[in-house]
Amino acid sequence: MRATRKLLLLLVSSSLLAGCTLVKLKEESRSFYSSTVLVGRIDAPPNWDGAIIVAAFTRTLGRIETAHQALLHEAGGYELIVEKGEYGLFAFGDRNNNRIYDPGEPAGEYPGSGPVVASGQGVIAGLDIALIESPQRSLSLAPGTAFDVRLGHSTQAGALANLDAPVFSAANGNRAYWAPMEFFKETGGNIYFLGPYDPQRIPVLFVHGAAGSPQDWRYFFDHLDRTRYQPWFFFYPSGASLDSMAYLLFWKLFNLQARYPFERIHLTAHSMGGLVVRTFLLNHGSQFPQAKLFVTLSTPWAGEPSAEIGVKHSPAVVPSWNDMQPDGRFMKTLFERPLPSGIDHYLLFGHKGGYSMLRPNNDGTVTLASQLRSPAQAEARMVFGFDEDHVSILSSAQVFAHYQTILAGADKRDSGAPSGRLRVDFRFDGNDTGPKALPLLVLDPVGGAAQPVKSRLTITLSPDGNGRDIGPVPAGDYEAAMFAGSFRTEPRRLRVRIDPGRVPSASFRLIAQGALSGYVGADVAPADNPAGSLLPPHKTIRIVSITLAGSAGKRTLTPRTGGGDDLIDAYLDGRDDARGAFFSFVDLAPGNYELTIIADGYRPHRSSHTVEPGRPAQLSPIAMTPL
């Protein structure tokens, strides 16, 4: 948040935005608001342990040009950012680390029926690629193709980091604020480890603020009990929109949860990082039952007035300024929903600042009124104030002592609840060459006199995680199921009893099926669905019918309203279903289909899709055009 104070100087000194600086910032903002983030996972051949390069490319008059490339230290999740247009996706295992696709190296491409069409906003997910040794058919890129990968490190979640490396410096954190597109293309956004993953130690994820860097947390890293905890940190372009960075945080943790079945994780955020983490928890917290503790330091819960001045009067705008406006959409909706149940929030703030006619009481950067916004205090388990400023709060012995006490209390509460573990066995049938779906273990508590009904648990598993013990799971009776896109499960559900000291088992068979699922997105301005942000579902649209027609016939759905089971239940039961803005068709024969959506007050939507059993169809949130 130091950058927000710099903004005040920026507005009274036009020289700071003169010449090439102004031109660059304008181009950064234009590019950000005309780009789409492409995300997916790379599956590698068995026993592959080398680097992987993935790229988005265009083909013009036979000439191949790469739009963005990423380097992964191992198979897993990737993300690329591209401007509006049509792209192919290609990946290969770089066996000799020469950044060239050489003959004999495993390779693959996104197997859709045509190019990936980027709209210039939001996210396209599910773009999974399987690397094949000696592909049987010709790929779009021939051996000998070179890649100008400027990243010197991996952007796959869990990459090891040297905190003293220039890439993690304060200067690079500042660049991530003023040039988020340049930073993302050259550095990426990622969760890094300071050491190899250790299943015996609890992960503690640290998230910096605006213009911050991982080095801001050095005091915490140096004093954290490394025998009990392992520090992770999220380094991201803090000039990007906060919704975008919240989705990026979800995507990274989603892949880490699949790669390492961690049982608990503590979340700690400074300044604007608290807004990113809260947004992540609101949108995706139910998928991470391991997250029980959320600690924030000096977070501007009510925004920053200087950001609003910047948006109104600056000739060029950093994207995150839009979210930091006190009366902007982001701040107005930040507390419309509560944090997921079971998450304890501790609010820490500093008050060693000053007061003037132009600036109320503050910590040197953020006002006390913003740090102590009423809904934030009401939601917090405890609120602690310290005689520290916005920067010194991260290197205070007193603050860290309180932080240690908070960690210890959270661990004690977790260990006191009765829990057990569950062994999960599963196998995929019918998808031998394509990328494997990430299965979700779904646990629905069965209520009774001894166990009141609690929230559904969903736990992400690795496609290679067959036979793992999952836990801890709160003791009790559950209906267990397994959900995976474009697969049906046998059995659909089974009953399990979780008790301390025993490990029951649940076995599933995942059988490839054709499926098409999606939702109608909300009517928002392009600025509210920038690159990397997940378009929320439409809350008020009245859909008359959703029809899917193809060679195997035609099916029509009328969306349900009100309560009842969600779409995941219908999917598990093998039923087509629609509710509100969401829809799902299952057990589809392979082939081409046309989707038609009729809604009151909107023009009919029509789009074509290819369905292949075992491979989820690429389907972005659907934008309806008002009449």
XYZ file of C-alpha atoms in Angstrom:
627
model
C 0.000 0.000 0.000
C 2.999 2.333 -0.061
C 2.029 2.945 -3.659
C -1.267 4.545 -2.658
C 0.660 7.241 -0.785
C 2.858 7.713 -3.828
C -0.339 8.318 -5.765
C -0.938 11.565 -3.879
C 2.419 12.838 -5.119
C 1.663 11.506 -8.564
C -1.449 13.636 -8.858
C 0.317 16.908 -8.004
C 3.438 16.244 -10.033
C 2.626 15.666 -13.691
C 6.296 15.134 -14.404
C 6.026 11.647 -12.904
C 3.643 10.718 -15.721
C 5.358 12.613 -18.463
C 6.756 11.325 -21.698
C 7.459 7.604 -21.987
C 6.167 6.878 -18.456
C 2.672 8.076 -19.348
C 2.733 6.284 -22.696
C 3.825 3.019 -21.056
C 1.190 3.184 -18.317
C -1.528 3.909 -20.864
C -0.404 0.933 -22.961
C -0.271 -1.300 -19.882
C -3.858 -0.402 -18.992
C -5.096 -0.783 -22.582
C -3.445 -4.185 -22.919
C -4.774 -5.416 -19.574
C -8.358 -4.502 -20.423
C -8.157 -6.158 -23.866
C -6.635 -9.475 -22.778
C -7.789 -12.931 -21.712
C -6.011 -15.384 -19.411
C -5.858 -18.987 -20.652
C -5.481 -21.639 -17.951
C -5.162 -25.392 -17.993
C -3.055 -28.308 -16.882
C -0.257 -30.245 -18.559
C -0.146 -34.035 -18.175
C 3.292 -35.558 -18.778
C 4.294 -39.134 -19.663
C 4.993 -41.465 -16.731
C 8.272 -40.774 -14.918
C 8.797 -37.427 -16.654
C 10.670 -35.084 -14.302
C 11.994 -32.367 -16.606
C 10.980 -28.840 -17.543
C 7.918 -28.148 -19.704
C 7.270 -25.187 -22.002
C 3.737 -24.190 -22.990
C 2.879 -21.459 -25.483
C -0.049 -19.680 -27.120
C 0.619 -18.999 -30.796
C -0.963 -17.524 -33.887
C -0.586 -18.596 -37.493
C -0.684 -15.922 -40.216
C -0.027 -16.901 -43.834
C 1.838 -19.954 -42.619
C 4.016 -17.989 -40.192
C 3.971 -19.018 -36.526
C 4.278 -16.336 -33.851
C 4.117 -16.999 -30.118
C 1.993 -14.594 -28.086
C 3.034 -15.772 -24.606
C 5.081 -18.654 -23.243
C 5.563 -20.138 -19.790
C 8.143 -22.420 -18.217
C 7.054 -25.111 -15.740
C 9.469 -27.053 -13.565
C 7.096 -30.040 -13.623
C 3.736 -31.059 -15.045
C 0.769 -29.187 -13.624
C -1.083 -25.904 -14.041
C -0.188 -23.122 -16.424
C -1.571 -19.717 -17.334
C -0.956 -17.529 -20.385
C -2.201 -14.030 -21.159
C -3.148 -13.037 -24.696
C -4.955 -10.184 -26.361
C -8.228 -10.616 -28.243
C -7.857 -13.127 -31.075
C -7.584 -16.800 -32.020
C -4.771 -18.982 -30.679
C -3.341 -22.455 -30.765
C -1.864 -23.984 -27.603
C 1.264 -26.144 -27.733
C 3.425 -27.732 -25.032
C 6.507 -29.932 -24.977
C 8.927 -31.477 -22.524
C 12.227 -29.632 -22.826
C 14.473 -32.588 -22.101
C 17.787 -30.767 -22.724
C 16.662 -27.316 -21.497
C 17.575 -25.577 -24.751
C 14.147 -23.889 -25.209
C 13.749 -25.692 -28.569
C 11.210 -28.378 -29.423
C 13.590 -31.120 -30.526
C 12.750 -34.415 -32.263
C 11.933 -37.125 -29.739
C 10.707 -34.772 -27.009
C 7.158 -35.425 -25.725
C 4.673 -32.888 -27.047
C 0.985 -32.134 -27.316
C -1.524 -29.413 -28.115
C -4.965 -28.383 -26.987
C -7.220 -30.874 -28.736
C -10.214 -28.659 -29.430
C -11.921 -28.701 -32.813
C -10.571 -25.257 -33.631
C -8.474 -22.415 -32.228
C -9.084 -21.009 -28.775
C -11.010 -17.767 -29.221
C -10.031 -15.103 -26.671
C -12.651 -12.402 -26.216
C -10.241 -9.871 -24.764
C -11.446 -10.221 -21.174
C -11.850 -12.722 -18.350
C -10.601 -16.323 -18.182
C -10.870 -19.422 -20.355
C -10.278 -22.489 -18.198
C -9.999 -26.213 -18.816
C -7.433 -25.946 -21.631
C -5.664 -29.157 -20.637
C -2.884 -30.707 -22.753
C -1.422 -34.218 -22.612
C 2.226 -34.647 -23.649
C 2.736 -37.767 -25.766
C 6.007 -39.549 -26.465
C 6.441 -39.744 -30.261
C 3.022 -38.324 -31.241
C 1.341 -40.412 -33.940
C 0.050 -37.383 -35.859
C 1.644 -34.150 -36.977
C 1.336 -31.286 -34.520
C 0.896 -27.610 -35.316
C 4.509 -26.802 -34.472
C 7.309 -28.804 -36.048
C 10.494 -29.981 -34.320
C 13.102 -27.230 -34.365
C 10.679 -24.501 -33.233
C 12.447 -22.215 -30.758
C 10.760 -20.410 -27.873
C 11.857 -17.066 -26.453
C 10.973 -17.856 -22.863
C 12.157 -14.859 -20.859
C 11.280 -16.437 -17.545
C 14.315 -17.723 -15.724
C 12.182 -19.600 -13.245
C 9.091 -21.789 -13.193
C 5.563 -20.412 -12.949
C 4.169 -23.790 -11.900
C 2.855 -23.586 -8.333
C 5.365 -24.765 -5.755
C 8.526 -23.597 -7.531
C 11.489 -23.192 -5.180
C 12.604 -19.601 -4.601
C 15.763 -17.850 -3.442
C 14.432 -14.852 -1.547
C 17.599 -12.856 -2.319
C 17.213 -13.267 -6.082
C 16.541 -9.990 -7.955
C 13.208 -11.305 -9.222
C 11.836 -11.140 -5.647
C 13.277 -7.690 -4.883
C 11.411 -4.580 -3.794
C 12.222 -2.987 -7.149
C 10.524 -5.828 -9.014
C 7.539 -5.606 -6.679
C 7.260 -1.934 -7.567
C 7.388 -2.831 -11.274
C 4.602 -5.361 -10.696
C 2.425 -2.457 -9.563
C 3.127 0.054 -12.315
C 3.498 -2.469 -15.168
C 1.370 -5.528 -14.300
C 1.157 -6.845 -17.889
C 4.907 -6.616 -18.415
C 5.492 -8.253 -15.039
C 3.074 -11.101 -15.719
C 4.596 -11.878 -19.112
C 8.178 -11.760 -17.864
C 7.846 -12.935 -14.258
C 4.397 -14.486 -13.931
C 2.355 -14.746 -10.762
C 2.925 -17.740 -8.519
C 3.018 -19.358 -5.103
C 6.648 -20.128 -4.260
C 8.257 -22.374 -1.645
C 11.390 -21.506 0.338
C 12.196 -25.219 0.665
C 10.918 -28.590 -0.538
C 7.393 -29.504 0.508
C 7.256 -31.259 3.873
C 3.998 -33.070 4.744
C 4.910 -32.900 8.439
C 4.850 -29.084 8.563
C 1.863 -26.739 8.188
C 1.997 -24.373 5.184
C 1.697 -20.675 5.999
C 0.961 -18.584 2.910
C 2.095 -14.932 2.941
C 0.552 -12.380 0.552
C 2.107 -8.933 0.075
C 0.299 -5.673 -0.646
C 0.370 -3.090 -3.441
C 3.868 -2.437 -4.787
C 5.103 -5.034 -2.296
C 7.349 -8.035 -2.735
C 8.102 -11.301 -0.910
C 11.052 -9.584 0.753
C 8.567 -7.526 2.798
C 8.000 -10.710 4.839
C 11.665 -11.363 5.653
C 11.241 -10.792 9.414
C 8.332 -13.241 9.531
C 10.240 -15.796 7.454
C 13.321 -15.496 9.687
C 11.386 -15.900 12.949
C 8.751 -18.448 11.958
C 9.140 -21.821 13.692
C 10.414 -23.857 10.731
C 10.130 -27.104 12.675
C 6.345 -26.711 12.699
C 5.586 -24.460 9.717
C 6.739 -24.087 6.100
C 6.473 -20.573 4.621
C 4.987 -20.129 1.155
C 4.482 -16.781 -0.546
C 2.252 -15.458 -3.326
C 4.060 -13.032 -5.642
C 1.683 -11.370 -8.066
C 1.299 -8.223 -10.234
C -0.319 -5.971 -7.647
C -1.291 -3.364 -10.238
C -3.770 -5.845 -11.758
C -7.408 -6.022 -10.700
C -8.053 -7.653 -7.323
C -10.671 -10.054 -8.708
C -8.077 -11.281 -11.210
C -5.460 -11.850 -8.547
C -7.981 -13.634 -6.303
C -8.678 -16.074 -9.149
C -4.944 -16.535 -9.758
C -4.496 -17.329 -6.059
C -7.296 -19.908 -6.301
C -5.752 -21.514 -9.400
C -2.348 -21.819 -7.723
C -3.739 -23.281 -4.488
C -6.020 -25.578 -6.497
C -2.982 -27.093 -8.218
C -0.986 -27.293 -4.990
C -3.863 -29.059 -3.256
C -3.890 -31.634 -6.055
C -0.090 -32.020 -6.008
C 0.384 -32.074 -2.235
C -2.560 -33.218 -0.084
C -1.844 -30.694 2.688
C -4.164 -31.025 5.658
C -4.099 -27.431 6.900
C -2.996 -24.034 5.642
C -2.812 -20.639 7.359
C -3.299 -17.443 5.311
C -1.494 -14.212 6.224
C -1.806 -10.995 4.233
C -0.500 -7.437 4.416
C -2.374 -4.356 3.241
C -4.082 -4.801 -0.147
C -3.147 -8.494 -0.011
C -5.909 -8.911 2.582
C -8.454 -7.817 -0.033
C -7.095 -10.365 -2.508
C -7.271 -13.199 0.043
C -10.745 -12.266 1.283
C -12.040 -12.265 -2.305
C -10.441 -15.669 -2.879
C -12.120 -17.023 0.266
C -15.520 -15.604 -0.692
C -15.392 -17.141 -4.165
C -13.535 -20.395 -3.528
C -13.137 -20.923 0.211
C -15.597 -23.824 0.269
C -13.150 -25.815 -1.874
C -10.406 -25.421 0.736
C -11.616 -26.839 4.039
C -7.938 -26.919 5.052
C -7.992 -23.105 5.407
C -9.034 -22.302 8.973
C -6.983 -19.185 9.808
C -6.864 -15.797 8.050
C -4.645 -13.055 9.537
C -4.505 -9.556 8.031
C -2.183 -6.671 8.825
C -2.989 -3.047 7.910
C -5.595 -3.906 5.275
C -7.575 -0.982 3.758
C -11.004 -2.572 4.141
C -12.763 0.651 3.081
C -10.435 1.456 0.188
C -8.204 4.449 -0.417
C -9.505 7.933 -1.343
C -6.392 8.746 -3.363
C -7.222 5.842 -5.710
C -10.530 7.529 -6.536
C -8.723 10.788 -7.241
C -6.341 8.908 -9.509
C -9.144 7.242 -11.478
C -10.932 10.575 -11.988
C -7.978 12.826 -12.742
C -4.890 10.862 -13.762
C -4.240 10.647 -17.525
C -3.365 6.963 -17.063
C -4.788 4.507 -14.517
C -3.295 1.460 -12.778
C -6.047 -1.229 -12.932
C -6.088 -1.895 -9.174
C -6.976 1.757 -8.528
C -10.486 0.988 -9.816
C -10.942 -1.602 -7.050
C -9.480 0.611 -4.330
C -12.036 3.405 -4.793
C -14.094 3.681 -1.575
C -17.338 4.050 -3.557
C -16.401 1.654 -6.348
C -18.068 -1.667 -7.168
C -15.370 -3.767 -5.473
C -15.547 -2.008 -2.113
C -19.347 -1.788 -2.146
C -19.689 -5.549 -2.590
C -16.731 -6.685 -0.441
C -18.870 -7.505 2.610
C -22.111 -8.534 0.893
C -21.205 -12.148 1.720
C -19.603 -13.514 4.903
C -16.456 -15.589 4.997
C -17.075 -19.345 4.790
C -17.914 -20.931 8.120
C -14.998 -22.348 10.047
C -12.497 -19.613 9.076
C -11.183 -17.452 11.918
C -10.143 -13.932 10.879
C -7.737 -11.936 13.058
C -7.493 -8.226 12.179
C -4.187 -6.517 13.069
C -3.739 -2.792 12.428
C -1.191 -0.044 13.047
C -1.830 3.498 14.259
C 1.642 5.074 14.253
C 0.978 7.671 11.600
C -0.183 11.195 11.743
C -2.997 13.615 11.183
C -3.358 16.667 8.996
C -6.076 18.732 7.383
C -5.632 16.645 4.231
C -5.222 13.220 5.827
C -7.133 11.798 8.840
C -5.559 9.478 11.426
C -3.516 6.856 9.615
C -0.586 4.434 9.836
C 1.484 6.520 7.453
C -0.330 5.111 4.438
C -3.805 3.732 5.246
C -6.343 5.596 7.358
C -7.556 4.047 10.591
C -11.122 4.389 9.327
C -10.264 2.146 6.390
C -8.355 -0.398 8.491
C -11.227 -0.538 11.001
C -14.221 -0.655 8.671
C -17.146 -1.850 10.805
C -18.030 -5.068 8.888
C -14.387 -6.165 9.020
C -14.258 -5.683 12.795
C -17.585 -7.429 13.281
C -16.415 -10.470 11.339
C -13.018 -10.737 13.045
C -12.473 -13.132 15.917
C -10.105 -10.598 17.493
C -8.835 -7.097 16.614
C -5.350 -5.986 17.716
C -3.838 -2.497 17.386
C -0.109 -1.693 17.459
C 2.002 1.454 17.658
C 3.536 0.676 14.255
C 3.324 2.271 10.833
C 2.372 0.606 7.573
C 5.851 -0.769 6.959
C 7.202 -1.356 10.481
C 4.264 -3.622 11.375
C 6.020 -6.316 9.312
C 9.230 -6.162 11.346
C 7.890 -5.627 14.857
C 8.839 -8.145 17.561
C 5.623 -7.351 19.437
C 3.457 -7.930 16.365
C 5.180 -11.194 15.573
C 4.772 -12.396 19.165
C 1.012 -11.871 18.848
C 1.101 -13.620 15.489
C 2.811 -16.657 17.024
C 0.107 -16.810 19.691
C -2.598 -16.700 16.998
C -0.944 -19.577 15.109
C -0.638 -21.668 18.255
C -4.273 -21.055 19.186
C -5.474 -22.082 15.726
C -3.429 -25.280 15.843
C -4.809 -26.128 19.284
C -8.410 -25.638 18.122
C -7.806 -27.823 15.054
C -6.188 -30.600 17.058
C -9.004 -30.618 19.630
C -11.753 -31.547 17.161
C -12.270 -35.301 16.630
C -11.278 -36.291 13.112
C -10.106 -39.197 11.015
C -8.878 -40.132 7.556
C -10.268 -41.776 4.453
C -8.421 -43.884 1.886
C -9.613 -43.101 -1.650
C -9.108 -45.532 -4.546
C -10.135 -44.663 -8.099
C -9.285 -45.434 -11.705
C -10.069 -43.769 -15.054
C -11.640 -45.773 -17.869
C -11.956 -44.577 -21.461
C -9.366 -41.789 -21.728
C -5.984 -43.360 -22.403
C -4.274 -40.546 -24.349
C -5.980 -37.309 -23.366
C -5.378 -35.175 -20.270
C -6.972 -36.576 -17.140
C -9.560 -34.596 -15.229
C -8.860 -33.494 -11.671
C -11.267 -35.525 -9.512
C -13.056 -33.898 -6.589
C -13.900 -35.960 -3.535
C -17.376 -34.869 -2.381
C -18.330 -35.562 1.240
C -21.866 -34.762 2.388
C -22.353 -35.062 6.171
C -25.299 -37.204 7.174
C -27.072 -35.512 10.061
C -28.255 -37.212 13.204
C -28.644 -36.714 16.906
C -24.893 -36.964 17.443
C -23.903 -35.014 14.330
C -25.800 -31.972 13.083
C -25.655 -31.413 9.308
C -22.619 -29.371 8.294
C -21.429 -27.971 5.008
C -20.406 -30.180 2.120
C -16.670 -30.840 1.850
C -14.986 -30.910 -1.560
C -11.345 -31.949 -1.729
C -9.274 -31.749 -4.920
C -7.268 -34.869 -5.737
C -4.449 -35.469 -8.177
C -5.235 -37.683 -11.197
C -2.323 -39.796 -9.954
C -3.513 -39.736 -6.333
C -5.098 -43.177 -6.297
C -4.706 -44.920 -2.950
C -3.922 -41.824 -0.878
C -5.209 -41.234 2.619
C -7.234 -38.015 2.757
C -7.652 -36.026 5.920
C -8.147 -34.919 8.531
C -11.899 -35.133 8.025
C -14.236 -34.256 10.933
C -15.564 -37.426 12.521
C -19.048 -38.524 11.520
C -21.125 -40.238 8.860
C -20.857 -39.139 5.236
C -22.121 -39.863 1.769
C -19.009 -39.952 -0.404
C -18.939 -39.348 -4.151
C -16.363 -38.430 -6.765
C -16.864 -35.718 -9.367
C -14.722 -35.337 -12.508
C -15.596 -33.388 -15.634
C -16.697 -35.584 -18.564
C -16.703 -38.738 -16.434
C -19.456 -40.597 -14.614
C -18.762 -42.407 -11.382
C -19.547 -45.938 -10.247
C -20.797 -46.192 -7.615
C -22.510 -42.832 -7.664
C -22.407 -42.568 -3.874
C -21.419 -44.685 -0.950
C -21.679 -44.378 2.838
C -18.553 -43.993 4.970
C -17.969 -43.533 8.677
C -15.011 -41.374 9.768
C -13.605 -42.073 13.236
C -10.292 -41.252 14.927
C -7.786 -44.079 14.777
C -9.194 -45.918 11.744
C -8.946 -45.418 7.971
C -11.969 -46.683 6.010
C -11.758 -46.857 2.217
C -13.884 -45.598 -0.664
C -13.404 -46.989 -4.192
C -14.665 -45.427 -7.420
C -14.483 -46.112 -11.138
C -14.477 -43.034 -13.404
C -15.948 -43.845 -16.812
C -15.565 -41.395 -19.712
C -18.792 -39.762 -20.875
C -19.738 -36.825 -23.047
C -20.801 -33.768 -21.063
C -21.335 -30.041 -21.517
C -21.781 -27.680 -18.575
C -21.685 -23.927 -18.165
C -23.468 -20.796 -17.013
C -24.700 -17.432 -18.200
C -22.462 -14.650 -16.957
C -23.556 -11.422 -15.324
C -24.096 -8.247 -17.329
C -20.990 -6.252 -16.430
C -18.886 -3.610 -18.090
C -15.622 -4.880 -19.635
C -13.739 -3.064 -16.882
C -15.486 -5.309 -14.321
C -14.384 -8.503 -16.094
C -10.734 -7.777 -16.890
C -8.034 -10.259 -17.810
C -7.826 -13.105 -15.317
C -11.099 -12.427 -13.502
C -13.871 -14.991 -13.331
C -17.163 -13.569 -14.611
C -19.794 -14.142 -11.897
C -23.049 -15.911 -12.804
C -26.079 -13.816 -13.661
C -28.239 -13.440 -10.541
C -31.517 -12.197 -12.010
C -31.770 -13.469 -15.591
C -34.934 -15.460 -16.428
C -33.933 -18.214 -18.821
C -36.868 -19.681 -20.729
C -35.073 -22.669 -22.244
C -31.648 -24.206 -22.844
C -31.478 -26.550 -25.837
C -28.649 -28.790 -26.972
C -29.087 -30.297 -30.458
C -26.819 -32.683 -32.347
C -26.652 -35.870 -34.330
C -27.826 -37.825 -31.274
C -31.006 -35.774 -30.949
C -32.196 -32.712 -29.044
C -32.607 -32.020 -25.340
C -34.251 -28.984 -23.740
C -34.052 -27.779 -20.145
C -36.133 -25.250 -18.237
C -34.049 -23.915 -15.338
C -35.268 -24.525 -11.829
C -35.558 -21.705 -9.302
C -35.361 -21.688 -5.540
C -33.663 -24.257 -3.320
C -32.925 -27.918 -3.784
C -29.925 -29.910 -4.853
C -27.225 -28.123 -6.836
C -25.995 -29.173 -10.278
C -23.236 -31.371 -8.886
C -25.890 -33.675 -7.411
C -27.653 -33.976 -10.763
C -24.337 -34.627 -12.488
C -23.476 -37.387 -10.023
C -26.933 -38.909 -10.544
C -26.551 -38.842 -14.338
C -29.281 -36.235 -14.926
C -29.387 -33.172 -17.175
C -30.241 -30.157 -15.063
C -30.425 -26.373 -15.013
C -30.818 -24.001 -12.106
C -30.709 -20.234 -12.262
C -27.909 -19.310 -14.663
C -26.269 -22.783 -14.593
C -26.854 -25.827 -16.794
C -25.370 -29.279 -17.335
C -25.928 -31.975 -19.988
C -24.511 -35.456 -19.353
C -24.245 -38.840 -21.045
C -23.818 -37.234 -24.486
C -22.754 -39.149 -27.566
C -19.536 -37.842 -29.171
C -20.019 -35.295 -31.926
C -20.895 -31.701 -32.718
C -23.717 -29.852 -30.969
C -25.437 -26.481 -31.115
C -26.344 -24.793 -27.840
C -29.297 -22.381 -27.839
C -30.335 -20.280 -24.836
C -33.556 -18.252 -24.798
C -33.974 -15.668 -22.029
C -36.455 -12.873 -21.395
C -35.071 -9.525 -22.512
C -32.098 -10.974 -24.390
C -31.277 -12.024 -27.915
C -31.054 -15.805 -28.377
C -27.588 -17.210 -27.795
C -26.286 -19.836 -30.212
C -22.862 -21.498 -30.153
C -21.295 -24.697 -31.497
C -19.412 -27.234 -29.373
C -17.610 -30.524 -29.907
C -18.204 -33.205 -27.301
C -15.710 -36.006 -26.719
C -16.093 -38.442 -23.812
C -13.425 -37.964 -21.182
C -12.435 -34.487 -22.396
C -14.281 -31.484 -20.957
C -15.450 -29.104 -23.691
C -14.018 -25.591 -23.689
C -16.921 -23.422 -22.504
C -16.406 -19.893 -21.235
C -19.083 -18.040 -19.249
C -21.815 -17.151 -21.748
C -22.482 -13.480 -22.393
C -26.072 -12.748 -23.441
C -26.854 -9.613 -25.478
C -29.743 -7.512 -24.132
C -32.509 -6.594 -26.573
